[in-house]
Coordinates of C-alpha atoms and ligand atoms in Angstrom, one line a residue:
X1 CA -104.1 -162.2 17.3
X2 CA -103.1 -163.7 20.6
X3 CA -102.2 -160.9 23.0
X4 CA -100.0 -162.0 25.9
X5 CA -99.1 -158.7 27.5
X6 CA -102.2 -158.2 29.7
X7 CA -100.1 -157.6 32.9
X8 CA -98.8 -154.4 31.2
X9 CA -102.0 -153.2 29.4
X10 CA -105.2 -155.0 28.7
X11 CA -106.1 -155.5 25.0
X12 CA -108.6 -155.4 23.6
X13 CA -110.2 -152.9 25.9
X14 CA -113.8 -153.7 27.0
X15 CA -116.2 -152.4 24.3
X16 CA -117.8 -150.0 26.9
X17 CA -114.4 -148.2 27.3
X18 CA -114.3 -147.2 23.7
X19 CA -118.0 -146.3 23.7
X20 CA -117.7 -144.1 26.8
X21 CA -114.6 -142.3 25.3
X22 CA -116.3 -141.7 22.0
X23 CA -119.4 -140.4 23.7
X24 CA -117.3 -138.0 25.8
X25 CA -115.3 -136.7 22.8
X26 CA -118.4 -136.4 20.6
X27 CA -120.9 -135.0 23.1
X28 CA -119.4 -133.1 26.1
X29 CA -115.6 -132.9 26.0
X30 CA -115.6 -129.4 27.6
X31 CA -113.6 -128.2 30.6
X32 CA -115.2 -129.8 33.7
X33 CA -115.8 -127.4 36.5
X34 CA -114.2 -124.4 34.7
X35 CA -117.2 -122.9 33.0
X36 CA -120.9 -122.2 33.6
X37 CA -122.1 -123.4 30.3
X38 CA -124.1 -126.6 29.7
X39 CA -121.3 -128.7 28.2
X40 CA -118.9 -127.8 31.0
X41 CA -121.5 -128.7 33.6
X42 CA -122.3 -132.0 31.9
X43 CA -118.5 -132.9 31.9
X44 CA -118.3 -131.9 35.5
X45 CA -121.3 -134.1 36.4
X46 CA -119.6 -137.1 34.7
X47 CA -116.4 -136.5 36.6
X48 CA -118.3 -136.2 39.9
X49 CA -120.2 -139.4 39.3
X50 CA -117.1 -141.3 38.4
X51 CA -115.4 -140.0 41.6
X52 CA -118.4 -141.2 43.6
X53 CA -118.4 -144.6 42.0
X54 CA -114.7 -145.0 42.7
X55 CA -115.2 -143.9 46.3
X56 CA -117.8 -146.7 46.6
X57 CA -115.5 -149.2 44.9
X58 CA -112.6 -148.5 47.2
X59 CA -114.8 -147.9 50.2
X60 CA -113.3 -144.4 50.7
X61 CA -114.7 -142.4 53.6
X62 CA -115.7 -139.6 51.2
X63 CA -115.5 -139.0 47.4
X64 CA -113.0 -136.2 48.1
X65 CA -110.5 -138.9 48.9
X66 CA -110.4 -139.9 45.2
X67 CA -107.8 -138.1 43.1
X68 CA -107.3 -138.6 39.4
X69 CA -103.9 -139.0 37.8
X70 CA -102.8 -139.8 34.2
X71 CA -101.7 -143.3 35.2
X72 CA -100.6 -145.5 38.0
X73 CA -97.0 -144.4 37.6
X74 CA -97.8 -140.7 38.3
X75 CA -100.1 -141.6 41.2
X76 CA -97.5 -143.8 42.9
X77 CA -94.8 -141.2 42.3
X78 CA -97.0 -138.5 43.9
X79 CA -97.9 -140.7 46.9
X80 CA -94.2 -141.6 47.5
X81 CA -92.3 -138.5 46.7
X82 CA -95.0 -136.2 48.1
X83 CA -94.8 -137.7 51.6
X84 CA -92.9 -135.5 54.1
X85 CA -90.0 -137.9 54.8
X86 CA -87.1 -136.8 56.9
X87 CA -83.5 -138.0 57.0
X88 CA -83.3 -141.4 58.8
X89 CA -86.9 -142.4 58.1
X90 CA -87.5 -146.0 57.1
X91 CA -89.5 -147.5 54.3
X92 CA -90.4 -151.2 53.7
X93 CA -91.1 -152.5 50.2
X94 CA -90.4 -155.6 48.2
X95 CA -88.0 -156.6 45.5
X96 CA -90.9 -157.4 43.2
X97 CA -92.4 -153.9 42.9
X98 CA -92.9 -152.2 39.6
X99 CA -90.5 -149.5 38.4
X100 CA -93.1 -146.9 39.2
X101 CA -92.4 -147.7 42.9
X102 CA -88.7 -148.7 42.9
X103 CA -87.5 -145.7 41.0
X104 CA -89.0 -142.9 43.2
X105 CA -87.9 -144.9 46.3
X106 CA -84.3 -145.1 44.9
X107 CA -84.4 -141.3 44.3
X108 CA -85.6 -140.7 47.9
X109 CA -82.8 -142.9 49.3
X110 CA -80.2 -140.9 47.4
X111 CA -81.7 -137.4 47.8
X112 CA -83.4 -137.6 51.2
X113 CA -81.3 -140.1 53.2
X114 CA -84.2 -142.5 54.0
X115 CA -83.5 -146.2 54.6
X116 CA -85.3 -148.8 52.6
X117 CA -85.7 -152.5 53.5
X118 CA -86.6 -154.7 50.5
X119 CA -88.5 -157.9 51.4
X120 CA -87.7 -160.9 49.3
X121 CA -90.4 -163.3 48.2
X122 CA -90.3 -166.9 49.5
X123 CA -90.0 -170.0 47.3
X124 CA -93.7 -169.7 46.3
X125 CA -92.9 -166.1 45.1
X126 CA -95.2 -164.6 47.7
X127 CA -94.8 -162.8 51.1
X128 CA -96.4 -163.3 54.5
X129 CA -97.8 -160.4 56.6
X130 CA -95.1 -161.2 59.3
X131 CA -92.3 -160.5 56.7
X132 CA -93.4 -156.8 57.0
X133 CA -94.6 -156.6 60.6
X134 CA -91.3 -158.0 62.0
X135 CA -89.4 -155.2 60.2
X136 CA -91.4 -152.3 61.6
X137 CA -89.6 -149.8 63.8
X138 CA -90.4 -146.4 65.2
X139 CA -88.7 -144.9 62.1
X140 CA -90.9 -146.8 59.7
X141 CA -93.0 -144.2 57.9
X142 CA -94.2 -146.1 54.9
X143 CA -94.8 -149.6 53.5
X144 CA -95.2 -149.8 49.7
X145 CA -96.6 -153.0 48.3
X146 CA -98.5 -154.2 45.3
X147 CA -101.7 -156.0 45.9
X148 CA -101.0 -158.4 43.1
X149 CA -97.6 -158.7 41.4
X150 CA -97.6 -158.0 37.7
X151 CA -94.8 -160.6 37.4
X152 CA -96.2 -163.6 39.3
X153 CA -99.9 -162.6 39.9
X154 CA -99.5 -163.6 43.6
X155 CA -102.0 -161.8 45.8
X156 CA -100.9 -160.3 49.0
X157 CA -103.3 -160.2 52.0
X158 CA -103.3 -156.4 52.2
X159 CA -106.3 -156.2 54.5
X160 CA -104.6 -158.4 57.1
X161 CA -101.5 -156.2 57.0
X162 CA -103.7 -153.1 57.5
X163 CA -105.4 -154.7 60.5
X164 CA -102.2 -155.8 62.1
X165 CA -100.7 -152.3 61.7
X166 CA -103.8 -150.4 62.8
X167 CA -102.0 -149.1 65.9
X168 CA -98.9 -148.1 64.0
X169 CA -98.3 -144.7 62.4
X170 CA -96.8 -146.1 59.1
X171 CA -98.7 -145.2 56.0
X172 CA -99.4 -148.2 53.7
X173 CA -99.3 -147.4 50.0
X174 CA -101.0 -150.1 47.9
X175 CA -100.2 -150.5 44.2
X176 CA -103.5 -151.9 43.0
X177 CA -102.8 -151.6 39.3
X178 CA -103.5 -155.2 38.7
X179 CA -106.5 -155.6 41.0
X180 CA -108.6 -152.5 41.0
X181 CA -111.7 -153.5 39.0
X182 CA -115.4 -153.8 39.2
X183 CA -117.7 -156.5 37.8
Ligands
PLP201 C1 -98.0 -153.5 39.4 C2 -98.0 -152.3 38.5 N1 -97.7 -151.1 39.0 C3 -97.7 -150.0 38.2 C4 -97.9 -150.0 36.8 C5 -97.8 -148.8 36.0 O1 -99.0 -148.5 35.5 P1 -99.2 -147.3 34.4 O2 -98.8 -147.9 33.1 O3 -100.7 -147.0 34.5 O4 -98.4 -146.1 34.8 C6 -98.1 -151.3 36.3 C7 -98.3 -151.4 34.8 O5 -98.3 -152.4 34.2 C8 -98.2 -152.4 37.1 O6 -98.4 -153.6 36.6

């Protein structure tokens, strides 16, 4: 089979993924952190180690900064809808974001009265850092952008954007669904 839908979901999964899931189901699929018995503690240790590895991967200041969700859609919804926006706040995003970003933003616009500016990609289907920095105002509370588009694969220089906005209070939400991986 030739599988062409990798931007939506990789297939086949790496062999190690199946092996790790089978091991968990067969050997220690107890409630992590909810019991004092050996299996629960073993499951908790695996969760803790995973959290630590992810904190290292993303260079988080502490492993408590890593939260687990069922998928990227739920995590992005939580990050966007859970933010304490007020009427008149401003958000910058792009027309190329995934539905998991565009839908909660649309709901916020309708329900909370926030203003959203959508950056359009240029003729190379990418954006420049200045496309965002020039739109920033005192009301801008959040910038939501994917690190790599699931449509074009274009990479955005997210680090540079963060550096340029280090003195601004806007929160940058990065959708790294296509780029968060480890060798
Ligand atoms: C850029 C991007 N964001 C979000 C998602 C949603 O991911 P999930 O299926 O884990 O909810 C995807 C899925 O393909 C994606 O490509």
